[in-house]
Coordinates of C-alpha atoms and ligand atoms in Angstrom, one line a residue:
M1 CA -28.3 18.2 -9.5
P2 CA -24.5 18.4 -10.5
V3 CA -22.0 20.8 -9.0
K4 CA -23.2 24.2 -8.2
N5 CA -22.3 26.8 -11.4
R6 CA -21.0 29.3 -8.7
F7 CA -17.9 26.8 -7.8
A8 CA -17.1 26.5 -11.5
E9 CA -16.9 30.0 -11.4
L10 CA -14.7 30.1 -8.2
L11 CA -12.6 27.1 -9.2
P12 CA -9.4 29.6 -10.6
E13 CA -9.7 31.5 -7.3
I14 CA -10.0 28.5 -4.9
T15 CA -7.1 26.7 -7.0
E16 CA -4.9 29.9 -6.4
W17 CA -5.6 29.6 -2.5
R18 CA -5.0 25.8 -2.7
R19 CA -1.5 26.0 -4.5
D20 CA -0.6 29.0 -2.2
I21 CA -1.2 26.8 1.0
H22 CA 0.5 23.9 -0.6
E23 CA 3.7 26.3 -1.3
H24 CA 3.7 27.2 2.5
P25 CA 3.1 23.8 4.3
E26 CA 3.2 23.9 8.2
I27 CA 3.3 20.9 10.5
L28 CA 1.1 20.1 13.5
F29 CA 0.1 23.1 15.5
E30 CA 2.4 25.5 13.6
T31 CA -0.1 26.5 11.3
H32 CA 0.5 30.1 11.9
R33 CA 0.6 31.5 8.1
T34 CA -2.2 28.8 7.1
S35 CA -4.6 30.0 10.0
A36 CA -3.9 33.6 9.2
L37 CA -4.8 33.1 5.8
V38 CA -7.9 31.7 6.7
A39 CA -9.1 34.0 9.2
E40 CA -8.3 37.1 6.7
K41 CA -10.4 35.1 4.0
L42 CA -13.0 34.6 6.1
K43 CA -13.1 38.2 7.1
G44 CA -13.1 39.2 3.7
F45 CA -16.0 36.9 2.9
G46 CA -18.3 39.1 5.7
C47 CA -18.1 36.0 8.1
D48 CA -20.7 37.1 11.2
E49 CA -17.7 36.1 13.7
I50 CA -14.1 34.6 13.3
V51 CA -12.3 33.3 16.5
T52 CA -8.4 32.2 16.1
G53 CA -6.7 30.3 18.9
I54 CA -9.2 27.6 19.3
G55 CA -7.1 24.5 19.9
R56 CA -3.9 26.7 19.8
T57 CA -3.9 27.5 15.9
G58 CA -7.6 26.4 15.2
V59 CA -9.8 29.2 13.5
V60 CA -13.8 28.9 13.8
G61 CA -16.2 31.0 11.4
V62 CA -19.8 31.5 11.7
I63 CA -22.1 32.2 9.0
K64 CA -25.6 33.1 9.7
G65 CA -28.4 32.5 7.2
K66 CA -31.2 34.6 6.0
S67 CA -33.4 33.3 8.6
D68 CA -32.9 31.3 11.9
T69 CA -36.3 29.7 12.8
S70 CA -35.1 26.2 12.9
G71 CA -32.4 27.2 15.5
K72 CA -30.1 25.0 13.7
V73 CA -26.2 24.8 14.0
I74 CA -24.0 22.9 11.5
G75 CA -20.3 22.5 11.9
L76 CA -18.3 21.8 8.7
R77 CA -14.4 20.9 9.4
A78 CA -11.5 21.0 7.4
D79 CA -7.7 20.3 8.7
M80 CA -5.0 22.6 7.6
D81 CA -1.6 20.9 8.7
A82 CA 1.1 19.3 6.5
L83 CA 3.3 16.2 7.1
P84 CA 7.0 16.1 8.1
M85 CA 8.6 15.0 4.8
N86 CA 10.1 16.3 1.9
E87 CA 8.3 17.0 -1.7
E88 CA 9.2 15.2 -4.9
T89 CA 6.4 16.4 -7.3
G90 CA 8.5 18.9 -9.0
L91 CA 5.6 21.3 -9.5
P92 CA 6.0 24.7 -9.9
Y93 CA 4.3 25.1 -6.7
A94 CA 5.9 22.7 -4.8
S95 CA 6.6 23.1 -0.9
K96 CA 9.2 25.9 -0.1
T97 CA 9.8 24.4 3.7
P98 CA 12.5 21.9 3.8
Y99 CA 11.1 18.8 5.3
A100 CA 7.1 19.9 5.3
M101 CA 4.7 18.9 2.7
H102 CA 0.8 19.0 1.9
A103 CA 1.2 15.3 1.1
C104 CA -2.3 14.4 2.6
G105 CA -4.3 16.7 0.7
H106 CA -5.2 19.1 3.8
D107 CA -4.2 22.0 1.6
G108 CA -7.2 21.2 -0.9
H109 CA -9.6 20.5 2.2
T110 CA -8.8 24.1 3.7
A111 CA -9.3 25.5 0.4
M112 CA -12.4 23.7 -0.3
L113 CA -14.2 24.7 3.0
L114 CA -13.0 28.5 2.5
G115 CA -14.8 27.9 -1.2
A116 CA -17.9 26.9 0.8
A117 CA -17.5 29.8 3.3
K118 CA -17.3 32.4 0.5
Y119 CA -20.2 30.9 -1.2
L120 CA -22.4 30.6 1.8
S121 CA -21.4 34.3 3.1
E122 CA -22.5 35.4 -0.3
T123 CA -25.8 33.7 -0.6
R124 CA -27.0 32.7 3.1
N125 CA -29.7 30.9 1.2
F126 CA -30.3 28.6 4.8
D127 CA -32.3 28.6 8.0
G128 CA -29.6 28.5 10.9
T129 CA -26.3 28.7 11.3
V130 CA -23.0 27.0 10.0
V131 CA -19.9 26.9 11.8
V132 CA -16.5 26.5 9.6
I133 CA -14.1 24.5 11.8
F134 CA -10.2 24.9 10.3
Q135 CA -8.2 22.4 12.8
P136 CA -4.3 22.1 12.9
A137 CA -2.8 18.9 13.7
E138 CA -4.5 16.1 12.4
E139 CA -1.5 14.4 11.6
G140 CA -0.7 12.7 15.1
G141 CA -1.3 16.0 17.3
G142 CA -4.9 15.6 18.1
G143 CA -5.7 19.0 16.9
G144 CA -9.4 18.3 16.6
K145 CA -9.4 17.2 20.2
E146 CA -7.6 20.2 21.5
M147 CA -10.6 22.3 19.7
C148 CA -13.1 20.0 21.5
D149 CA -11.2 20.5 24.8
D150 CA -11.3 24.5 24.3
G151 CA -15.2 23.9 24.4
M152 CA -16.0 24.9 20.7
M153 CA -19.1 22.6 20.5
D154 CA -21.0 24.1 23.3
R155 CA -19.5 27.6 22.9
W156 CA -21.1 27.8 19.3
G157 CA -24.0 25.3 20.2
V158 CA -22.6 22.8 17.1
Q159 CA -25.5 20.3 16.8
E160 CA -24.4 18.3 13.8
V161 CA -20.7 18.4 12.2
Y162 CA -19.4 17.0 9.0
G163 CA -15.8 16.1 7.6
M164 CA -14.4 15.2 4.3
H165 CA -11.2 13.7 3.1
N166 CA -9.7 13.3 -0.9
W167 CA -9.2 9.5 -1.8
P168 CA -6.8 8.8 -4.1
G169 CA -7.9 6.0 -6.5
M170 CA -11.3 6.9 -6.5
P171 CA -12.7 8.8 -9.6
I172 CA -12.1 12.6 -9.4
G173 CA -14.9 14.4 -7.7
S174 CA -17.1 10.8 -6.8
F175 CA -18.0 10.5 -3.1
A176 CA -17.8 6.9 -0.8
I177 CA -19.0 6.8 2.5
R178 CA -19.8 4.3 5.4
S179 CA -22.2 4.2 8.6
G180 CA -20.8 3.0 11.8
A181 CA -16.6 2.4 12.3
F182 CA -14.9 3.9 9.4
F183 CA -11.6 4.6 10.7
A184 CA -9.6 2.6 13.4
A185 CA -8.3 3.7 16.8
T186 CA -4.7 4.2 16.4
D187 CA -3.1 3.3 19.7
L188 CA 0.8 3.5 20.4
F189 CA 3.1 1.0 22.6
E190 CA 6.6 1.1 23.9
I191 CA 8.3 -1.9 25.7
T192 CA 11.4 -1.7 27.2
V193 CA 12.7 -5.0 27.7
K194 CA 15.7 -5.2 30.6
G195 CA 18.3 -7.8 31.0
R196 CA 21.8 -7.8 32.2
G197 CA 24.5 -6.8 29.7
G198 CA 27.7 -8.3 28.9
H199 CA 30.4 -9.8 26.2
G200 CA 29.1 -11.2 23.1
A201 CA 31.1 -14.2 23.6
K202 CA 29.7 -15.1 27.1
P203 CA 25.8 -15.2 26.7
H204 CA 25.8 -17.4 30.0
E205 CA 26.8 -14.5 32.0
T206 CA 24.3 -12.3 30.8
I207 CA 20.5 -11.8 30.5
D208 CA 19.8 -11.1 26.9
P209 CA 17.3 -8.7 26.2
T210 CA 18.0 -9.1 22.6
V211 CA 16.7 -12.6 22.2
T212 CA 13.5 -11.9 24.6
A213 CA 12.7 -8.9 22.4
A214 CA 12.7 -11.0 19.3
Q215 CA 10.6 -13.5 20.9
L216 CA 8.1 -10.8 21.5
V217 CA 8.0 -9.2 18.2
T218 CA 6.6 -12.6 17.1
M219 CA 4.5 -13.2 20.2
L220 CA 2.7 -10.0 19.9
Q221 CA 1.2 -11.1 16.3
T222 CA -0.6 -13.8 18.2
I223 CA -3.2 -11.0 19.6
A224 CA -4.3 -10.9 15.9
S225 CA -4.1 -14.3 15.1
R226 CA -5.0 -16.4 18.4
N227 CA -6.7 -13.7 20.5
A228 CA -9.0 -12.0 18.6
D229 CA -12.1 -13.1 16.9
P230 CA -11.0 -13.8 13.4
V231 CA -13.9 -11.9 12.1
E232 CA -12.7 -8.6 13.7
H233 CA -10.3 -5.9 12.2
I234 CA -6.9 -5.7 14.2
V235 CA -3.7 -4.7 13.2
V236 CA -0.6 -5.1 15.7
S237 CA 2.9 -3.9 14.3
V238 CA 6.0 -3.5 16.0
T239 CA 7.5 -0.6 13.9
S240 CA 11.0 0.1 15.7
I241 CA 13.7 -2.0 17.6
E242 CA 16.5 -0.4 19.3
S243 CA 19.0 -1.9 21.3
S244 CA 21.2 0.0 24.0
S245 CA 24.1 -1.2 22.5
K246 CA 25.5 -0.4 19.1
A247 CA 28.6 -2.6 19.2
F248 CA 29.2 -6.2 17.7
N249 CA 30.5 -7.7 20.6
V250 CA 28.2 -6.3 23.4
I251 CA 25.0 -7.9 24.6
P252 CA 23.0 -4.8 25.7
Q253 CA 21.1 -3.7 29.0
S254 CA 18.1 -3.2 27.4
V255 CA 16.1 -3.1 24.1
H256 CA 13.6 -0.6 23.2
L257 CA 10.4 -2.0 21.1
K258 CA 7.8 0.8 19.7
G259 CA 4.7 0.2 17.7
T260 CA 1.1 0.9 16.8
V261 CA -2.2 -1.3 17.7
R262 CA -5.3 -0.3 15.5
T263 CA -8.6 -1.5 16.2
L264 CA -12.2 -1.0 15.2
S265 CA -14.1 -1.7 18.4
T266 CA -13.7 -0.7 22.0
A267 CA -13.6 -4.4 22.7
M268 CA -10.7 -4.9 20.4
R269 CA -9.1 -2.6 21.9
D270 CA -9.0 -3.7 25.6
L271 CA -8.1 -7.0 24.4
A272 CA -5.0 -5.4 22.7
E273 CA -4.0 -3.7 25.6
T274 CA -4.8 -6.4 28.2
R275 CA -2.7 -8.9 26.0
L276 CA 0.2 -7.0 24.7
T277 CA 1.0 -5.8 28.5
A278 CA 0.5 -9.8 29.4
I279 CA 2.7 -11.2 26.9
A280 CA 5.4 -8.3 27.2
E281 CA 5.8 -8.8 30.9
Q282 CA 5.4 -12.6 31.2
V283 CA 7.5 -13.6 28.1
S284 CA 10.1 -11.3 29.5
G285 CA 9.7 -12.9 32.9
A286 CA 10.3 -16.1 31.4
M287 CA 13.3 -15.3 30.0
G288 CA 14.6 -13.5 33.1
C289 CA 14.2 -10.2 31.8
S290 CA 11.8 -7.4 32.8
A291 CA 9.4 -5.4 30.9
E292 CA 8.2 -1.9 31.1
V293 CA 5.1 -1.2 29.2
R294 CA 3.5 2.1 28.0
Y295 CA 0.1 1.5 26.1
Q296 CA -1.1 5.0 24.9
R297 CA -4.7 5.3 23.8
N298 CA -4.4 7.6 21.1
Y299 CA -7.5 8.4 18.3
P300 CA -10.3 6.9 19.3
V301 CA -12.4 4.6 16.2
M302 CA -13.7 7.1 14.0
V303 CA -17.6 6.2 14.0
N304 CA -20.0 7.5 11.3
H305 CA -23.7 8.3 12.8
P306 CA -26.1 6.3 10.7
E307 CA -28.9 9.0 10.2
Q308 CA -26.2 11.9 9.1
T309 CA -24.4 9.3 6.9
E310 CA -27.6 8.7 5.0
F311 CA -27.9 12.2 4.6
A312 CA -24.5 13.1 3.5
A313 CA -24.8 10.1 1.0
E314 CA -27.8 11.7 -0.3
V315 CA -26.1 14.9 -1.1
A316 CA -23.3 13.3 -2.6
R317 CA -25.7 11.5 -4.9
A318 CA -27.2 14.7 -5.6
V319 CA -24.0 16.5 -6.6
S320 CA -22.1 13.7 -8.4
G321 CA -24.8 11.3 -9.1
D322 CA -23.5 8.5 -7.0
C323 CA -22.3 7.5 -3.5
D324 CA -19.8 4.3 -3.1
D325 CA -19.8 2.1 0.0
A326 CA -16.3 3.1 1.4
P327 CA -14.0 0.3 2.8
L328 CA -12.8 0.4 6.4
V329 CA -9.9 2.3 6.7
M330 CA -7.0 1.1 9.6
G331 CA -5.7 4.3 9.3
G332 CA -6.6 6.8 12.1
E333 CA -8.6 10.7 12.0
D334 CA -8.7 12.9 14.4
F335 CA -12.1 13.8 13.6
A336 CA -13.3 10.8 15.6
F337 CA -12.9 13.2 18.7
M338 CA -15.4 15.7 17.2
L339 CA -17.8 12.6 16.2
E340 CA -17.7 11.4 19.7
E341 CA -19.0 14.9 21.0
R342 CA -21.6 15.5 18.1
P343 CA -23.6 12.9 15.4
G344 CA -22.4 13.6 12.2
A345 CA -20.5 12.1 9.1
Y346 CA -17.1 11.8 7.3
I347 CA -17.1 11.4 3.6
L348 CA -14.2 10.5 1.0
V349 CA -14.1 12.6 -2.2
G350 CA -12.2 11.3 -5.2
N351 CA -8.7 12.5 -5.9
G352 CA -8.2 10.3 -9.2
D353 CA -5.4 8.4 -10.0
T354 CA -2.8 9.9 -8.1
A355 CA -0.1 8.9 -6.0
A356 CA -1.2 7.7 -2.6
V357 CA -1.4 10.1 0.2
H358 CA 1.6 10.3 2.3
H359 CA 3.8 9.9 -0.7
P360 CA 6.4 12.2 -1.5
E361 CA 4.8 12.4 -5.3
Y362 CA 1.4 13.0 -4.0
N363 CA -0.7 15.8 -4.8
F364 CA -4.3 17.2 -4.4
T365 CA -6.2 17.4 -7.7
D366 CA -7.9 20.8 -8.1
E367 CA -10.5 19.4 -10.4
A368 CA -12.1 17.9 -7.4
I369 CA -12.6 21.3 -6.1
P370 CA -16.1 22.0 -7.4
A371 CA -17.7 18.6 -6.2
G372 CA -15.9 19.1 -2.6
C373 CA -17.4 22.5 -2.4
S374 CA -20.9 21.9 -3.5
W375 CA -21.2 18.9 -1.2
W376 CA -20.4 21.6 1.8
A377 CA -22.9 23.8 0.5
E378 CA -25.6 21.3 -0.4
I379 CA -25.3 20.0 3.2
V380 CA -26.2 23.1 4.8
E381 CA -28.9 24.2 2.1
R382 CA -30.7 20.9 2.6
R383 CA -30.1 20.2 6.4
M384 CA -31.4 23.9 6.9
P385 CA -33.8 24.7 4.2
A386 CA -34.4 28.5 3.6
A387 CA -37.8 29.4 5.1
Ligands
ZN401 ZN1 -2.7 11.8 6.1
ZN402 ZN1 -5.2 13.4 5.8

């Protein structure tokens, strides 16, 4: 089965929604216009229930099948938020908001799930219930977690949940997936190295936190190279170094380091936190400084469940003829929280030969819409076949 004909017909309309959302990007939980647009569309489609304000600006829609002898409830999730950056695509529908851009294609994800909701509301050719989930703040704000914390899964009795992300570099409308750990845990750390400042010409009268911080930047790399099993995956990146002095001739009182740790297992995550804290405190101590460490566990590892992954791949093959093995991704994904609460799977859909996500020239590829929408609809119709 190739893409569903209905989505070829709906393509101009869904494209229009996508470009409208693209033109009006909103960041984190500030997706007020987008959430209102989603709720209004769902109402127009005749969804059975629409609830706004789940996870602050999240929207949930319920679509009941022709029958419900299965008692099954499937959640389909899209993200709605944009990124804090300026757009450089030069498109006629480029962002009208300074320092906001749909550079990760969440405009496309929202439009595709709306397209699927329209089709499923029209046809209702399934036995059970669909819950369409539109979340804010995927890009670092934990909007998915907030929706879960608001009791979404229990409130609508969601039993399985599915997610999708466009992927530049994969052929348009092709699919790729992997079972088990897929996207990394994205932890954050801050280290404040405190010494004793003084004159730049009299280091012997100071305890220089700059030299200590420099040791830390290189020593922290030994977590990956010396502490972690070489067959494991781990990234430790110091991404910011700030001194309390801005002068040429002042040794600062303190230096502040920031960075991120990416891991794909709990064991590596625990190891990273333990070693990072020990290195920061003990190297600083050896240099006569002290260190204050803040290690924040952010998004968890996103783990695809084997049974749902196999099913999602089977649906992808039905839609586009094939489904590739996706590579591991050391980026994070807020959908991880939903997959911790319910079994499910997350798939990649090809965006073609475009700029990478988070690049100022990136754009979602509208030609991928029929494949993405068909995958959503087939997930529902195959998982809960009409009686
Ligand atoms: Zn992103
Ligand atoms: Zn994204």
